[in-house]
């Protein structure tokens, strides 16, 4: 597979010189929270938001307290997929009408959400300090939850980089389309440039079969190993399932409408993978 991507330069690392006898610690290390999961994609249309919603629902069904933050600039639709009409969203927070905590609303699926602002580029208009402050407020909220899932926008812009920096693990969602794989590779490259210790894992979505999903991951892993000297682990494969489209069309979570379907089983397996990865990462 040929991977070609033009990436913006990595942000400078504002790190003080190492003291004699002490190893350098990456500036992002202290920020990362093990209970924060960022869900990203190099391009749109690969099912990132649907996966965010379904994974949040899966953790909530396990009895965990979960917050889902919709950070997709301009294309925010977590609330739409859940059939909600929030009177407070991220746009009202940025406008100063509410605090981030005040924008939290419960869903019938058993987890909380902070809705984005569809059709608005408000996050993109924030300068660096304001964006970082919003991210830090979100990290504070994460302390009240077992899991915080951040549905990031597609691409590798400043908003995506800022919020993913707080995640203990970042899931890159892709499928077998060449453009999706190329853009997933670009995201992995940038994430590793910004933080060589970033835990970036891959989810292959809409796979014809589990085996085909594994082959798709192998292509991406080979390119990453050759050019980045890094192999992003496979977090999970979600098989193509018509029940997903039905659930989205009816604005009902998949695990509510079709809890026994193949895609539901695959997301539950993904949740198990993340739980094991979290346990192994603990000292």
Short mmCIF file of C-alpha atoms in Angstrom, two decimals:
data_model
loop_
_atom_site.label_atom_id
_atom_site.label_comp_id
_atom_site.label_asym_id
_atom_site.label_seq_id
_atom_site.Cartn_x
_atom_site.Cartn_y
_atom_site.Cartn_z
CA UNK A 1 0.00 0.00 0.00
CA UNK A 2 1.29 3.43 -0.90
CA UNK A 3 0.90 5.97 1.86
CA UNK A 4 1.14 9.62 0.91
CA UNK A 5 0.09 12.43 3.18
CA UNK A 6 1.08 16.01 3.74
CA UNK A 7 1.06 16.79 7.42
CA UNK A 8 1.36 20.07 9.29
CA UNK A 9 4.54 20.41 11.35
CA UNK A 10 4.48 18.94 14.82
CA UNK A 11 3.88 21.48 17.59
CA UNK A 12 7.04 22.54 19.42
CA UNK A 13 7.72 20.75 22.65
CA UNK A 14 7.97 23.38 25.39
CA UNK A 15 10.05 21.19 27.60
CA UNK A 16 12.79 22.41 29.94
CA UNK A 17 16.29 20.99 29.57
CA UNK A 18 16.87 17.70 31.30
CA UNK A 19 18.62 17.84 34.64
CA UNK A 20 21.81 15.79 34.92
CA UNK A 21 21.06 12.21 35.86
CA UNK A 22 17.31 12.54 35.28
CA UNK A 23 15.46 11.22 32.23
CA UNK A 24 13.47 13.65 30.12
CA UNK A 25 9.75 13.32 30.70
CA UNK A 26 7.47 14.07 27.80
CA UNK A 27 5.38 17.23 28.50
CA UNK A 28 2.17 15.37 27.63
CA UNK A 29 2.80 12.61 30.16
CA UNK A 30 1.36 14.43 33.18
CA UNK A 31 -1.71 15.52 31.22
CA UNK A 32 -2.87 12.09 30.06
CA UNK A 33 -5.69 10.50 32.02
CA UNK A 34 -6.10 6.71 31.83
CA UNK A 35 -9.90 6.94 31.92
CA UNK A 36 -10.08 9.24 28.87
CA UNK A 37 -10.59 7.60 25.48
CA UNK A 38 -10.31 9.78 22.38
CA UNK A 39 -11.93 8.48 19.21
CA UNK A 40 -10.48 9.93 16.02
CA UNK A 41 -10.33 9.34 12.29
CA UNK A 42 -8.23 10.65 9.48
CA UNK A 43 -11.34 11.26 7.37
CA UNK A 44 -15.08 11.50 7.87
CA UNK A 45 -17.63 8.87 7.04
CA UNK A 46 -15.98 5.90 8.74
CA UNK A 47 -18.44 5.62 11.65
CA UNK A 48 -16.46 7.43 14.34
CA UNK A 49 -19.41 9.10 16.06
CA UNK A 50 -21.54 5.96 15.95
CA UNK A 51 -18.69 4.05 17.57
CA UNK A 52 -18.31 6.74 20.25
CA UNK A 53 -21.99 6.52 21.14
CA UNK A 54 -22.08 2.72 21.13
CA UNK A 55 -18.90 2.36 23.18
CA UNK A 56 -20.20 4.86 25.76
CA UNK A 57 -23.43 2.89 25.95
CA UNK A 58 -21.51 -0.36 26.36
CA UNK A 59 -19.54 0.95 29.33
CA UNK A 60 -22.71 2.40 30.87
CA UNK A 61 -24.43 -1.00 30.60
CA UNK A 62 -21.54 -2.40 32.64
CA UNK A 63 -22.46 -0.04 35.46
CA UNK A 64 -19.76 2.54 34.79
CA UNK A 65 -20.34 6.28 34.98
CA UNK A 66 -19.64 7.63 31.50
CA UNK A 67 -19.45 11.09 29.91
CA UNK A 68 -19.44 11.45 26.12
CA UNK A 69 -18.04 14.76 24.85
CA UNK A 70 -18.88 15.76 21.27
CA UNK A 71 -15.80 17.60 20.01
CA UNK A 72 -16.51 17.32 16.28
CA UNK A 73 -16.29 20.84 14.89
CA UNK A 74 -19.25 21.84 12.75
CA UNK A 75 -20.48 18.26 12.29
CA UNK A 76 -21.51 17.56 15.87
CA UNK A 77 -24.24 14.90 15.82
CA UNK A 78 -23.99 12.80 18.98
CA UNK A 79 -27.27 14.34 20.14
CA UNK A 80 -28.90 13.62 16.76
CA UNK A 81 -27.94 9.96 16.87
CA UNK A 82 -29.50 9.76 20.34
CA UNK A 83 -32.64 11.67 19.36
CA UNK A 84 -31.93 14.49 21.82
CA UNK A 85 -32.62 18.21 21.58
CA UNK A 86 -30.24 19.83 24.09
CA UNK A 87 -30.92 23.37 25.24
CA UNK A 88 -27.28 23.71 26.27
CA UNK A 89 -24.35 22.70 24.12
CA UNK A 90 -20.69 23.44 23.58
CA UNK A 91 -21.57 26.57 21.63
CA UNK A 92 -23.34 28.08 24.65
CA UNK A 93 -20.33 27.19 26.83
CA UNK A 94 -17.91 28.94 24.49
CA UNK A 95 -20.27 31.93 24.35
CA UNK A 96 -20.00 32.18 28.13
CA UNK A 97 -23.66 31.45 28.91
CA UNK A 98 -22.96 28.21 30.79
CA UNK A 99 -20.06 26.41 32.37
CA UNK A 100 -18.88 23.13 30.87
CA UNK A 101 -20.37 21.25 33.84
CA UNK A 102 -23.71 23.01 33.32
CA UNK A 103 -23.83 21.70 29.75
CA UNK A 104 -23.86 18.06 30.87
CA UNK A 105 -27.13 16.32 30.13
CA UNK A 106 -28.23 12.73 30.76
CA UNK A 107 -29.31 10.34 28.04
CA UNK A 108 -31.83 7.53 28.26
CA UNK A 109 -28.97 5.17 27.37
CA UNK A 110 -27.55 5.72 30.87
CA UNK A 111 -24.58 7.95 30.13
CA UNK A 112 -24.09 11.72 30.16
CA UNK A 113 -23.23 13.84 27.14
CA UNK A 114 -21.95 17.29 26.35
CA UNK A 115 -23.43 18.07 22.96
CA UNK A 116 -21.46 19.83 20.29
CA UNK A 117 -22.63 22.72 18.13
CA UNK A 118 -23.65 21.48 14.70
CA UNK A 119 -22.91 23.87 11.87
CA UNK A 120 -20.61 25.97 14.01
CA UNK A 121 -16.84 26.32 13.90
CA UNK A 122 -16.74 27.81 17.40
CA UNK A 123 -14.05 25.44 18.66
CA UNK A 124 -11.88 26.21 15.66
CA UNK A 125 -12.08 29.92 16.39
CA UNK A 126 -10.64 29.56 19.90
CA UNK A 127 -7.06 30.62 20.32
CA UNK A 128 -4.50 28.24 21.81
CA UNK A 129 -4.85 29.28 25.48
CA UNK A 130 -8.66 29.21 25.35
CA UNK A 131 -8.67 25.79 23.71
CA UNK A 132 -6.22 24.44 26.27
CA UNK A 133 -8.33 25.87 29.11
CA UNK A 134 -11.43 24.12 27.75
CA UNK A 135 -9.49 20.89 27.49
CA UNK A 136 -8.28 21.24 31.06
CA UNK A 137 -11.84 21.81 32.28
CA UNK A 138 -12.83 18.58 30.55
CA UNK A 139 -9.97 16.75 32.26
CA UNK A 140 -11.29 18.00 35.61
CA UNK A 141 -14.75 16.65 34.78
CA UNK A 142 -13.21 13.29 33.90
CA UNK A 143 -12.32 12.82 37.56
CA UNK A 144 -16.02 12.40 38.35
CA UNK A 145 -16.47 9.60 35.81
CA UNK A 146 -15.20 6.10 35.22
CA UNK A 147 -14.86 6.84 31.51
CA UNK A 148 -14.73 10.01 29.45
CA UNK A 149 -15.07 9.42 25.72
CA UNK A 150 -14.14 12.27 23.39
CA UNK A 151 -15.62 12.12 19.90
CA UNK A 152 -13.02 14.08 17.95
CA UNK A 153 -13.50 15.68 14.56
CA UNK A 154 -12.00 14.07 11.49
CA UNK A 155 -8.50 15.16 10.54
CA UNK A 156 -5.45 16.38 12.42
CA UNK A 157 -6.16 20.03 13.22
CA UNK A 158 -5.29 21.89 16.43
CA UNK A 159 -8.55 20.98 18.17
CA UNK A 160 -8.01 17.27 17.56
CA UNK A 161 -4.39 17.45 18.71
CA UNK A 162 -5.24 19.42 21.85
CA UNK A 163 -7.99 17.11 23.07
CA UNK A 164 -6.30 13.86 22.10
CA UNK A 165 -3.28 14.92 24.19
CA UNK A 166 -5.36 14.29 27.32
CA UNK A 167 -6.36 10.75 26.37
CA UNK A 168 -4.82 7.69 27.91
CA UNK A 169 -5.61 5.90 24.66
CA UNK A 170 -6.65 7.17 21.23
CA UNK A 171 -8.66 4.97 18.91
CA UNK A 172 -8.23 5.68 15.20
CA UNK A 173 -11.28 4.47 13.28
CA UNK A 174 -10.82 3.48 9.65
CA UNK A 175 -12.06 1.04 7.03
CA UNK A 176 -10.57 -0.69 4.02
CA UNK A 177 -10.86 2.27 1.63
CA UNK A 178 -7.42 3.48 0.46
CA UNK A 179 -8.21 7.10 1.33
CA UNK A 180 -9.36 6.14 4.83
CA UNK A 181 -6.19 4.10 5.40
CA UNK A 182 -3.95 6.87 4.10
CA UNK A 183 -5.61 9.42 6.35
CA UNK A 184 -5.48 7.06 9.34
CA UNK A 185 -1.76 6.68 8.75
CA UNK A 186 -1.42 10.48 8.63
CA UNK A 187 -3.16 10.79 11.99
CA UNK A 188 -0.95 8.12 13.57
CA UNK A 189 2.16 9.82 12.19
CA UNK A 190 1.21 13.20 13.62
CA UNK A 191 0.18 11.74 16.98
CA UNK A 192 3.53 9.98 17.29
CA UNK A 193 5.42 13.10 16.20
CA UNK A 194 3.68 15.10 18.94
CA UNK A 195 4.18 12.40 21.57
CA UNK A 196 6.32 9.35 20.90
CA UNK A 197 4.66 7.59 23.84
CA UNK A 198 1.10 8.17 22.63
CA UNK A 199 -1.01 5.02 22.90
CA UNK A 200 -2.69 4.96 19.49
CA UNK A 201 -4.77 1.92 18.59
CA UNK A 202 -6.76 1.04 15.48
CA UNK A 203 -10.39 0.07 15.04
CA UNK A 204 -11.37 -1.32 11.65
CA UNK A 205 -15.04 -0.50 11.08
CA UNK A 206 -17.54 -1.83 8.52
CA UNK A 207 -15.35 -4.85 7.81
CA UNK A 208 -16.83 -7.57 5.59
CA UNK A 209 -15.53 -10.19 8.05
CA UNK A 210 -13.32 -10.25 11.11
CA UNK A 211 -10.54 -11.79 9.04
CA UNK A 212 -10.80 -9.06 6.39
CA UNK A 213 -10.62 -6.46 9.16
CA UNK A 214 -7.43 -8.04 10.44
CA UNK A 215 -5.95 -7.94 6.93
CA UNK A 216 -6.83 -4.25 6.65
CA UNK A 217 -5.08 -3.56 9.95
CA UNK A 218 -2.04 -5.52 8.74
CA UNK A 219 -1.69 -3.16 5.75
CA UNK A 220 -1.78 -0.11 8.00
CA UNK A 221 0.55 -1.72 10.54
CA UNK A 222 3.10 -2.58 7.85
CA UNK A 223 3.20 0.99 6.54
CA UNK A 224 3.51 2.36 10.08
CA UNK A 225 6.30 -0.05 10.92
CA UNK A 226 8.21 0.74 7.72
CA UNK A 227 7.99 4.51 7.93
CA UNK A 228 7.31 5.28 11.61
CA UNK A 229 8.96 2.31 13.31
CA UNK A 230 5.74 1.93 15.27
CA UNK A 231 3.01 -0.70 15.00
CA UNK A 232 -0.37 0.58 16.24
CA UNK A 233 -2.16 -2.31 17.97
CA UNK A 234 -5.49 -3.56 16.67
CA UNK A 235 -8.08 -2.66 19.28
CA UNK A 236 -10.97 -4.29 17.47
CA UNK A 237 -12.81 -5.09 14.26
CA UNK A 238 -16.46 -4.13 13.83
CA UNK A 239 -18.17 -6.11 11.12
CA UNK A 240 -20.51 -4.59 8.55
CA UNK A 241 -24.04 -4.92 9.92
CA UNK A 242 -27.29 -3.54 8.48
CA UNK A 243 -28.62 -3.24 12.01
CA UNK A 244 -26.28 -0.27 12.53
CA UNK A 245 -27.92 1.73 9.76
CA UNK A 246 -31.35 0.85 11.14
CA UNK A 247 -30.42 2.06 14.63
CA UNK A 248 -28.97 5.34 13.33
CA UNK A 249 -31.99 5.96 11.11
CA UNK A 250 -34.31 5.49 14.09
CA UNK A 251 -32.08 7.55 16.45
CA UNK A 252 -31.86 4.68 18.92
CA UNK A 253 -28.58 3.26 20.29
CA UNK A 254 -27.61 -0.04 18.68
CA UNK A 255 -27.34 -1.82 22.03
CA UNK A 256 -30.94 -0.84 22.78
CA UNK A 257 -32.45 -1.68 19.40
CA UNK A 258 -30.32 -4.67 18.36
CA UNK A 259 -28.30 -5.80 21.40
CA UNK A 260 -27.53 -9.25 19.99
CA UNK A 261 -26.34 -8.27 16.50
CA UNK A 262 -22.81 -8.83 15.21
CA UNK A 263 -21.76 -5.18 15.42
CA UNK A 264 -22.98 -5.02 19.03
CA UNK A 265 -20.90 -8.08 19.88
CA UNK A 266 -17.86 -6.49 18.27
CA UNK A 267 -18.17 -3.24 20.24
CA UNK A 268 -18.53 -5.24 23.45
CA UNK A 269 -15.32 -7.07 22.52
CA UNK A 270 -13.65 -3.69 21.92
CA UNK A 271 -14.74 -2.53 25.39
CA UNK A 272 -13.18 -5.68 26.83
CA UNK A 273 -9.92 -4.97 25.00
CA UNK A 274 -9.82 -1.44 26.41
CA UNK A 275 -10.52 -2.71 29.93
CA UNK A 276 -7.64 -5.18 29.72
CA UNK A 277 -5.32 -2.52 28.26
CA UNK A 278 -6.21 -0.16 31.11
CA UNK A 279 -5.50 -2.81 33.73
CA UNK A 280 -2.14 -3.73 32.20
CA UNK A 281 -1.14 -0.05 32.09
CA UNK A 282 -1.68 0.38 35.83
CA UNK A 283 1.44 0.17 37.98
#
